[in-house]
Short mmCIF file of C-alpha atoms in Angstrom, two decimals:
data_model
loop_
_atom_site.label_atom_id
_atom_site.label_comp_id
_atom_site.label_asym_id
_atom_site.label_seq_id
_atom_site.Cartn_x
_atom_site.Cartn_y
_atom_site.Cartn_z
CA UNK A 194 142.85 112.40 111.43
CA UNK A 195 144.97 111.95 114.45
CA UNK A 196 147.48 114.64 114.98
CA UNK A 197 151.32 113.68 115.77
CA UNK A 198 152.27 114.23 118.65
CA UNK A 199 155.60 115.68 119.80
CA UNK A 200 158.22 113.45 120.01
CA UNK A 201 160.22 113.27 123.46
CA UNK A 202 162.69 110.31 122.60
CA UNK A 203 162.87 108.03 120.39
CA UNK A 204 165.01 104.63 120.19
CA UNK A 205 165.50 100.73 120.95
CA UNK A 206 164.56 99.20 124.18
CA UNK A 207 163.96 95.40 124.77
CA UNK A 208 160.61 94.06 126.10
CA UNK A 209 160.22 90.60 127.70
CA UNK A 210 157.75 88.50 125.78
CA UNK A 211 154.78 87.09 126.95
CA UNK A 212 155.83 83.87 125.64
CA UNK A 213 156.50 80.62 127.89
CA UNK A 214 160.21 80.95 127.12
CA UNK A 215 159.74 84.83 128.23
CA UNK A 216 162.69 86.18 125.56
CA UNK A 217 163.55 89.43 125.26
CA UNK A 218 162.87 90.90 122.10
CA UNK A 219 164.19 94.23 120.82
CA UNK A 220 161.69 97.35 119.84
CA UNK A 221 161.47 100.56 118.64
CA UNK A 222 160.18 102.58 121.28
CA UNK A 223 158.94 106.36 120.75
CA UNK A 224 157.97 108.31 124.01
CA UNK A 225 155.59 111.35 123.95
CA UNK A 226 153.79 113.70 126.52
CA UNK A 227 150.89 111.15 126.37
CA UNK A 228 152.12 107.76 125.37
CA UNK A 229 154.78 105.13 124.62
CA UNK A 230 154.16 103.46 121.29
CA UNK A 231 156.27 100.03 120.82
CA UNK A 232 157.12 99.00 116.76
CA UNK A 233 158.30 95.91 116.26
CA UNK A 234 161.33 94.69 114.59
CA UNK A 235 162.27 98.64 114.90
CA UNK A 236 160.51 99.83 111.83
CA UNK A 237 157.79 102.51 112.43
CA UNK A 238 155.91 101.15 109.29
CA UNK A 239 154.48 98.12 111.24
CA UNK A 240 151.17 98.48 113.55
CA UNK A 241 152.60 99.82 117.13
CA UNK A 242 151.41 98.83 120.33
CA UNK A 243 150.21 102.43 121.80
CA UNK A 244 150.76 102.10 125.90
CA UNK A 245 148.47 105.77 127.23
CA UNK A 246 149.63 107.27 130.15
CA UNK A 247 145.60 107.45 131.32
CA UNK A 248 146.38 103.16 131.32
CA UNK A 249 149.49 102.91 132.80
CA UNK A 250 149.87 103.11 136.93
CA UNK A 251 153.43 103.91 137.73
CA UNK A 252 156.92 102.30 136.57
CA UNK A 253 158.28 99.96 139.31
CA UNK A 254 161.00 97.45 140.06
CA UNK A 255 164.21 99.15 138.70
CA UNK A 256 167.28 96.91 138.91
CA UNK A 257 170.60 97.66 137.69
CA UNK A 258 173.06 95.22 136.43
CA UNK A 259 176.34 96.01 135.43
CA UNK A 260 175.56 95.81 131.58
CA UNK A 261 171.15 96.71 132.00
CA UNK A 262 168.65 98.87 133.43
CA UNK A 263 165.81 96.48 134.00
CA UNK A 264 161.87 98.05 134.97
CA UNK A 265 158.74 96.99 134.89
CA UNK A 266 155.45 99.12 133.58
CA UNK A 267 152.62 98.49 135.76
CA UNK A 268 149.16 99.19 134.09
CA UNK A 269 146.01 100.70 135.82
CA UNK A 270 144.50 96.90 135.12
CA UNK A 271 147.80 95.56 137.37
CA UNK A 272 149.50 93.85 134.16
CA UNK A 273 153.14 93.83 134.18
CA UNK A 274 155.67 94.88 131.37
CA UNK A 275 158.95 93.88 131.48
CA UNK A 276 161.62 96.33 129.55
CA UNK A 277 165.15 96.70 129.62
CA UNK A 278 167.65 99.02 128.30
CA UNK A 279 171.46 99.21 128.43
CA UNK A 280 172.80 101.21 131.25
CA UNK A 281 173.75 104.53 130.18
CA UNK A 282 170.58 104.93 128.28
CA UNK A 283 168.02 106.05 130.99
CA UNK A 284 165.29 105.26 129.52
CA UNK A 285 163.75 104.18 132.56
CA UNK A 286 163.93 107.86 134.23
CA UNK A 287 162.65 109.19 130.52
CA UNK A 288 159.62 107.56 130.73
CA UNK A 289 159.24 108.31 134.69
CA UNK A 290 159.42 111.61 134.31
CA UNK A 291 156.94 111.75 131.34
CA UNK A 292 153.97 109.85 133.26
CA UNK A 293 154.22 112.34 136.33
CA UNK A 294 154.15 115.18 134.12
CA UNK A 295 151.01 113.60 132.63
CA UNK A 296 149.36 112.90 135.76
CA UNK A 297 150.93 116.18 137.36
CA UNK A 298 148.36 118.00 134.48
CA UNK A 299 145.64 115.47 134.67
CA UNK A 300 145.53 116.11 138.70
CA UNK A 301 145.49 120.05 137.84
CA UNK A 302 142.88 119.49 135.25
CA UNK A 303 140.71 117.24 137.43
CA UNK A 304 140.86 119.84 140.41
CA UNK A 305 140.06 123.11 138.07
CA UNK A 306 136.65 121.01 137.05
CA UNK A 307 135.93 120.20 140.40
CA UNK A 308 136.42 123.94 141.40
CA UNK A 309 134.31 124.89 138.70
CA UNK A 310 131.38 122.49 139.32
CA UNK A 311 131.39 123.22 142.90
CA UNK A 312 131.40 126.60 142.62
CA UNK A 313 128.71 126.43 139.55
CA UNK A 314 126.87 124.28 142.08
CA UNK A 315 127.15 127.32 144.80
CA UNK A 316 125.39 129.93 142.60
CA UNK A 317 122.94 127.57 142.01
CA UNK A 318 122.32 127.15 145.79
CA UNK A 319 122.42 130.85 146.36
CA UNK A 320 120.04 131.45 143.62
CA UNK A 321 117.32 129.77 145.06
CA UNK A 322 117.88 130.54 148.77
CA UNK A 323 117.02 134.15 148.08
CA UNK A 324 113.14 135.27 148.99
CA UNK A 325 111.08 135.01 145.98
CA UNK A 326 113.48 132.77 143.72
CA UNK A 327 111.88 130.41 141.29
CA UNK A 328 113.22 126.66 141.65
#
């Protein structure tokens, strides 16, 4: 059973389609510390679209127009997703900051296990330098 995870903001962005006419369509977006999920039609009862932060690269290409806020998700694969939101909103800068705090923690994580496995690997060496050690 997955466990929910805490909610950061919740509400409506648009996302471009994919579509050859490229149309913005309007979704029910719901940020955590690890994800954005996007729900269709805004009703959480459909199957989301989960985006992870471990998948997505950075968010780029923020315009402003006097009515939008128009960005673009890049993923770790280079595919671009097109959102917008109305000006005031920020939701742009909300998912920003989320993604550095999640690869803020992943970097910290990453560099305690690489401590650790260097310094495991150190004992190890110093174990059997000494006279009489068994390999």
């Amino acid at each position: 059973m997955k466990m929910q995870a805490e909610v950061i903001r919740e509400g409506e962005l648009e996302k471009r389609s994919d579509s050859l006419f490229q149309l913005w369509k309007k979704k029910l977006v719901v940020l955590t510390k690890d994800s954005l999920s996007l729900f269709p039609d805004g009703h959480k009862r459909a199957k989301g679209k989960e985006l992870g932060f471990g998948s997505i690269l950075k968010v780029d290409c923020v315009e402003r127009t006097g009515k939008y806020i128009y960005f673009t998700i890049v993923t770790k694969d280079r595919k671009e997703i097109d959102f917008r939101c109305p000006d005031q909103s920020c939701w742009n800068a909300s998912i920003t900051m989320a993604l550095i705090d999640f690869q803020n923690k992943r970097a910290i994580q990453d560099f305690k296990s690489r401590q650790e496995m260097e310094q495991a690997a150190g004992t190890q060496e110093r174990r059997l330098a000494r006279p009489g050690a068994a390999p």
